[in-house]
Amino acid sequence: MKAIVLTQYGSPDDLELKDIETPTPNDDEVLVKVQATSVNDWDWCLVRGSPFYIRLLCGWRKPNIQIPGAEVAGRVTAVGPNVTQFQPEDAVYGDISECGFGGFAEYVCVPETALALMPERMAFTEAAAIPHAAMLAVQGLMDVGQLQPGQKLLINGAGGGVGTLGVQIARAIGVKDVTGVDRASKFALMRSVGFTHTIDYTQTDFTTGQERYDLILDTKTNRSPFKYLQVLNPGGTYVTVGGLTPRLFQVLLFEPMIRWFTQKTVRLVNLQPNKDLAYVNELFAAGQLKPAIDGPYHLSEVPRLIQYFGAGQHQGKVIITLNPHRTHP
């Protein structure tokens, strides 16, 4: 099979498209023929070996993960003897970041617990855009942020996967006032998926503005947590799903003090992969959620696409298809 292979930390240009042996599923695994996958922050960090915790998790001197790729959508081609949830020909998708990655390949072996059945009428390219970003959005907005109908929401980094799915999830809850912060080149997409207000971060610092919000969902976290408090309403909440490592540590460190002295909350999402896929499937079936897709592109373009993702130029989710002639199950 063909796969994008990672042999050393460094630049996305070091990735190679190679022919390697097709894996065989273990007792509790399924073999998935990958139809579509996506580029995520995991891939950007893994390829570079940065920030430092990546090397703690994935090998200090060289990566112990051979094939990046955290999300897959495809069709089951074989199952291990202990698998009970799936059978060959099932269309499945999921976030596989906690079971070895491997999405940038024609086939991948995955524990059955990391996959879910794709709903009817969902394309493989759409399915590959959902698991990681949608779980961050749902868990950030609902589980941690406790978003309520009628509240005022701001999403920072709004033109990527989490933001474009998050605004649709918020509107499904009953939130009508949603501000998105990103570069102006993404505004047309952001408005098309439901943002009512847009802020160009290259021109305006939203933390110094006059508007106040009940909830801020941040995908970029590049400021001190105290800066965000200035634009939160009394009792408001700031939730981060990712960003600069020192700033994330500050959120964890100062969370109790901020709550005690300000009655406002700052929180970091501890992602539970695939936990809310059933809920997201319901939104999709009801026509309340549709992923914004950048692409689809070819597997051979992955090195360039990871650099493109890291530069923050993408709109929605960067999708790679491994079968351009077949997008639906």
Tab-separated table of C-alpha atoms in Angstrom, residues 43-270:
chain	number	residue	atom	x	y	z
A	43	ASP	CA	0.227	16.215	12.322
A	44	TRP	CA	1.824	19.665	12.286
A	45	CYS	CA	3.295	19.067	15.757
A	46	LEU	CA	4.272	15.433	15.192
A	47	VAL	CA	6.213	16.093	12.009
A	48	ARG	CA	8.223	18.890	13.657
A	49	GLY	CA	8.589	17.182	17.047
A	50	SER	CA	7.408	20.380	18.696
A	51	PRO	CA	6.289	21.427	21.283
A	52	PHE	CA	8.455	19.377	23.614
A	53	TYR	CA	5.677	17.134	24.941
A	54	ILE	CA	5.344	15.607	21.471
A	55	ARG	CA	8.757	13.990	21.918
A	56	LEU	CA	7.762	12.773	25.379
A	57	LEU	CA	4.722	11.058	23.876
A	58	CYS	CA	6.066	9.971	20.499
A	59	GLY	CA	9.810	9.367	20.900
A	60	TRP	CA	12.556	11.730	22.042
A	61	ARG	CA	15.174	11.473	19.292
A	62	LYS	CA	13.062	10.108	16.476
A	63	PRO	CA	9.350	9.441	16.112
A	64	ASN	CA	7.983	6.027	17.023
A	65	ILE	CA	4.938	6.763	14.878
A	66	GLN	CA	5.609	5.781	11.288
A	67	ILE	CA	2.528	7.210	9.576
A	68	PRO	CA	0.801	10.450	10.691
A	69	GLY	CA	-2.893	11.095	10.169
A	70	ALA	CA	-5.352	11.395	13.073
A	71	GLU	CA	-8.729	11.040	11.346
A	72	VAL	CA	-10.012	8.477	8.881
A	73	ALA	CA	-13.150	7.693	6.943
A	74	GLY	CA	-13.352	4.518	4.934
A	75	ARG	CA	-14.685	1.036	4.532
A	76	VAL	CA	-13.980	-2.028	6.667
A	77	THR	CA	-12.251	-4.730	4.624
A	78	ALA	CA	-11.366	-7.255	7.360
A	79	VAL	CA	-12.073	-7.762	11.076
A	80	GLY	CA	-10.261	-9.516	13.905
A	81	PRO	CA	-11.946	-12.514	15.574
A	82	ASN	CA	-12.982	-10.518	18.673
A	83	VAL	CA	-14.613	-7.650	16.779
A	84	THR	CA	-18.370	-7.434	17.342
A	85	GLN	CA	-19.405	-3.936	16.216
A	86	PHE	CA	-18.372	-3.994	12.557
A	87	GLN	CA	-18.218	-6.272	9.557
A	88	PRO	CA	-16.638	-6.015	6.113
A	89	GLU	CA	-18.141	-3.309	3.862
A	90	ASP	CA	-19.251	-1.113	6.785
A	91	ALA	CA	-18.550	2.594	6.211
A	92	VAL	CA	-16.794	3.918	9.318
A	93	TYR	CA	-14.982	6.979	10.609
A	94	GLY	CA	-13.187	8.180	13.713
A	95	ASP	CA	-10.338	9.941	15.479
A	96	ILE	CA	-7.447	7.463	15.717
A	97	SER	CA	-4.952	9.746	17.477
A	98	GLU	CA	-4.944	7.598	20.622
A	99	CYS	CA	-4.237	4.337	18.817
A	100	GLY	CA	-1.129	5.029	16.796
A	101	PHE	CA	-2.312	7.405	14.046
A	102	GLY	CA	-1.843	6.017	10.500
A	103	GLY	CA	-4.466	7.915	8.517
A	104	PHE	CA	-2.132	9.011	5.717
A	105	ALA	CA	-2.200	5.585	4.082
A	106	GLU	CA	-4.368	3.436	1.867
A	107	TYR	CA	-5.120	1.049	4.758
A	108	VAL	CA	-4.972	1.296	8.541
A	109	CYS	CA	-5.674	-1.144	11.394
A	110	VAL	CA	-7.754	0.419	14.142
A	111	PRO	CA	-9.325	-0.885	17.383
A	112	GLU	CA	-13.070	-1.112	16.910
A	113	THR	CA	-13.545	1.234	19.894
A	114	ALA	CA	-11.997	4.119	17.880
A	115	LEU	CA	-14.584	3.980	15.095
A	116	ALA	CA	-18.257	4.673	14.502
A	117	LEU	CA	-20.606	3.873	11.660
A	118	MET	CA	-21.048	6.722	9.219
A	119	PRO	CA	-24.612	8.001	8.947
A	120	GLU	CA	-26.465	7.729	5.660
A	121	ARG	CA	-25.835	10.497	3.130
A	122	MET	CA	-22.540	11.483	4.751
A	123	ALA	CA	-19.690	11.587	2.221
A	124	PHE	CA	-16.291	10.147	3.095
A	125	THR	CA	-14.789	13.615	2.650
A	126	GLU	CA	-17.301	15.011	5.141
A	127	ALA	CA	-16.728	12.175	7.596
A	128	ALA	CA	-12.973	12.776	7.593
A	129	ALA	CA	-13.602	16.405	8.571
A	130	ILE	CA	-15.662	15.685	11.656
A	131	PRO	CA	-14.275	13.494	14.466
A	132	HIS	CA	-11.408	15.520	15.954
A	133	ALA	CA	-12.645	19.067	15.371
A	134	ALA	CA	-16.279	18.355	16.209
A	135	MET	CA	-15.359	16.655	19.483
A	136	LEU	CA	-13.246	19.653	20.494
A	137	ALA	CA	-16.140	21.953	19.610
A	138	VAL	CA	-18.841	19.934	21.381
A	139	GLN	CA	-16.799	19.316	24.507
A	140	GLY	CA	-15.522	22.892	24.593
A	141	LEU	CA	-18.898	24.535	24.059
A	142	MET	CA	-21.211	22.153	25.890
A	143	ASP	CA	-19.353	19.938	28.370
A	144	VAL	CA	-16.898	22.561	29.628
A	145	GLY	CA	-18.391	25.864	28.484
A	146	GLN	CA	-21.992	24.980	29.415
A	147	LEU	CA	-23.229	27.128	26.530
A	148	GLN	CA	-26.897	28.122	26.841
A	149	PRO	CA	-29.445	29.433	24.317
A	150	GLY	CA	-29.340	33.203	23.978
A	151	GLN	CA	-25.786	33.618	25.241
A	152	LYS	CA	-23.092	35.615	23.435
A	153	LEU	CA	-20.258	33.503	22.030
A	154	LEU	CA	-16.874	34.368	20.519
A	155	ILE	CA	-14.694	31.790	18.752
A	156	ASN	CA	-11.034	32.670	18.210
A	157	GLY	CA	-9.467	30.873	15.247
A	158	ALA	CA	-12.928	30.684	13.765
A	159	GLY	CA	-12.073	29.829	10.169
A	160	GLY	CA	-10.608	26.382	10.851
A	161	GLY	CA	-12.252	23.058	11.577
A	162	VAL	CA	-13.242	23.675	15.199
A	163	GLY	CA	-14.598	27.136	14.493
A	164	THR	CA	-16.648	26.296	11.400
A	165	LEU	CA	-18.209	23.284	13.121
A	166	GLY	CA	-18.481	25.030	16.487
A	167	VAL	CA	-20.633	27.883	15.196
A	168	GLN	CA	-23.078	25.399	13.676
A	169	ILE	CA	-23.257	23.443	16.934
A	170	ALA	CA	-23.853	26.682	18.846
A	171	ARG	CA	-26.653	27.742	16.533
A	172	ALA	CA	-28.244	24.299	16.873
A	173	ILE	CA	-28.284	24.889	20.646
A	174	GLY	CA	-30.051	28.221	20.162
A	175	VAL	CA	-27.193	30.713	20.220
A	176	LYS	CA	-27.744	33.430	17.632
A	177	ASP	CA	-24.988	35.942	18.443
A	178	VAL	CA	-21.661	34.371	17.444
A	179	THR	CA	-18.499	36.367	16.728
A	180	GLY	CA	-15.624	34.794	14.826
A	181	VAL	CA	-12.013	35.959	14.943
A	182	ASP	CA	-9.637	35.070	12.109
A	183	ARG	CA	-7.992	36.630	9.058
A	184	ALA	CA	-10.205	38.558	6.658
A	185	SER	CA	-9.630	36.107	3.801
A	186	LYS	CA	-11.810	33.600	5.687
A	187	PHE	CA	-14.746	35.925	6.366
A	188	ALA	CA	-16.888	34.763	3.436
A	189	LEU	CA	-16.689	31.151	4.618
A	190	MET	CA	-17.258	32.140	8.242
A	191	ARG	CA	-20.418	34.065	7.419
A	192	SER	CA	-21.691	31.210	5.246
A	193	VAL	CA	-21.537	28.763	8.187
A	194	GLY	CA	-23.314	31.061	10.622
A	195	PHE	CA	-21.059	33.695	12.198
A	196	THR	CA	-22.989	36.933	12.761
A	197	HIS	CA	-19.914	39.094	13.436
A	198	THR	CA	-16.324	38.820	12.214
A	199	ILE	CA	-13.073	40.333	13.519
A	200	ASP	CA	-9.793	40.437	11.599
A	201	TYR	CA	-7.122	39.634	14.173
A	202	THR	CA	-4.442	41.303	12.031
A	203	GLN	CA	-6.266	44.621	12.467
A	204	THR	CA	-8.081	44.366	15.802
A	205	ASP	CA	-7.305	42.824	19.204
A	206	PHE	CA	-10.670	41.593	20.425
A	207	THR	CA	-9.434	41.489	24.046
A	208	THR	CA	-9.219	45.313	24.046
A	209	GLY	CA	-12.660	45.893	22.522
A	210	GLN	CA	-15.894	47.055	24.126
A	211	GLU	CA	-17.944	43.913	23.417
A	212	ARG	CA	-18.445	41.370	26.202
A	213	TYR	CA	-19.131	37.652	25.832
A	214	ASP	CA	-20.614	34.890	27.966
A	215	LEU	CA	-18.287	32.269	26.466
A	216	ILE	CA	-15.024	32.424	24.527
A	217	LEU	CA	-13.858	29.272	22.724
A	218	ASP	CA	-10.210	29.618	21.744
A	219	THR	CA	-8.302	27.423	19.295
A	220	LYS	CA	-5.206	29.644	19.216
A	221	THR	CA	-4.521	30.626	22.875
A	222	ASN	CA	-1.621	33.025	22.422
A	223	ARG	CA	-2.288	35.457	25.284
A	224	SER	CA	-2.229	35.387	29.071
A	225	PRO	CA	-5.538	34.088	30.444
A	226	PHE	CA	-5.953	37.387	32.279
A	227	LYS	CA	-6.327	39.213	28.941
A	228	TYR	CA	-9.467	37.261	28.098
A	229	LEU	CA	-11.116	38.133	31.412
A	230	GLN	CA	-11.465	41.730	30.233
A	231	VAL	CA	-14.050	40.786	27.605
A	232	LEU	CA	-16.013	38.210	29.589
A	233	ASN	CA	-19.353	39.072	31.138
A	234	PRO	CA	-19.716	38.517	34.905
A	235	GLY	CA	-19.795	34.765	35.439
A	236	GLY	CA	-18.432	34.208	31.948
A	237	THR	CA	-16.201	31.359	30.817
A	238	TYR	CA	-13.073	31.127	28.682
A	239	VAL	CA	-12.364	27.682	27.186
A	240	THR	CA	-9.274	26.726	25.216
A	241	VAL	CA	-8.885	23.662	23.018
A	242	GLY	CA	-5.285	24.385	21.991
A	243	GLY	CA	-2.586	26.956	21.408
A	244	LEU	CA	0.834	27.939	22.695
A	245	THR	CA	2.044	25.505	25.352
A	246	PRO	CA	3.152	28.156	27.909
A	247	ARG	CA	-0.255	29.817	27.683
A	248	LEU	CA	-2.053	26.504	28.155
A	249	PHE	CA	-0.007	25.859	31.301
A	250	GLN	CA	-0.997	29.304	32.552
A	251	VAL	CA	-4.667	28.403	32.127
A	252	LEU	CA	-4.162	25.278	34.228
A	253	LEU	CA	-2.054	27.095	36.835
A	254	PHE	CA	-4.227	30.158	37.347
A	255	GLU	CA	-7.660	28.556	36.945
A	256	PRO	CA	-8.417	28.247	40.724
A	257	MET	CA	-7.167	31.763	41.499
A	258	ILE	CA	-9.132	33.341	38.660
A	259	ARG	CA	-12.331	31.613	39.731
A	260	TRP	CA	-11.816	32.667	43.353
A	261	PHE	CA	-11.067	36.344	42.729
A	262	THR	CA	-13.163	37.115	39.642
A	263	GLN	CA	-16.070	34.633	39.624
A	264	LYS	CA	-15.094	34.001	36.008
A	265	THR	CA	-13.797	30.683	34.698
A	266	VAL	CA	-10.881	29.658	32.484
A	267	ARG	CA	-10.712	26.008	31.398
A	268	LEU	CA	-8.685	23.694	29.157
A	269	VAL	CA	-10.557	20.927	27.308
A	270	ASN	CA	-9.282	17.430	27.995
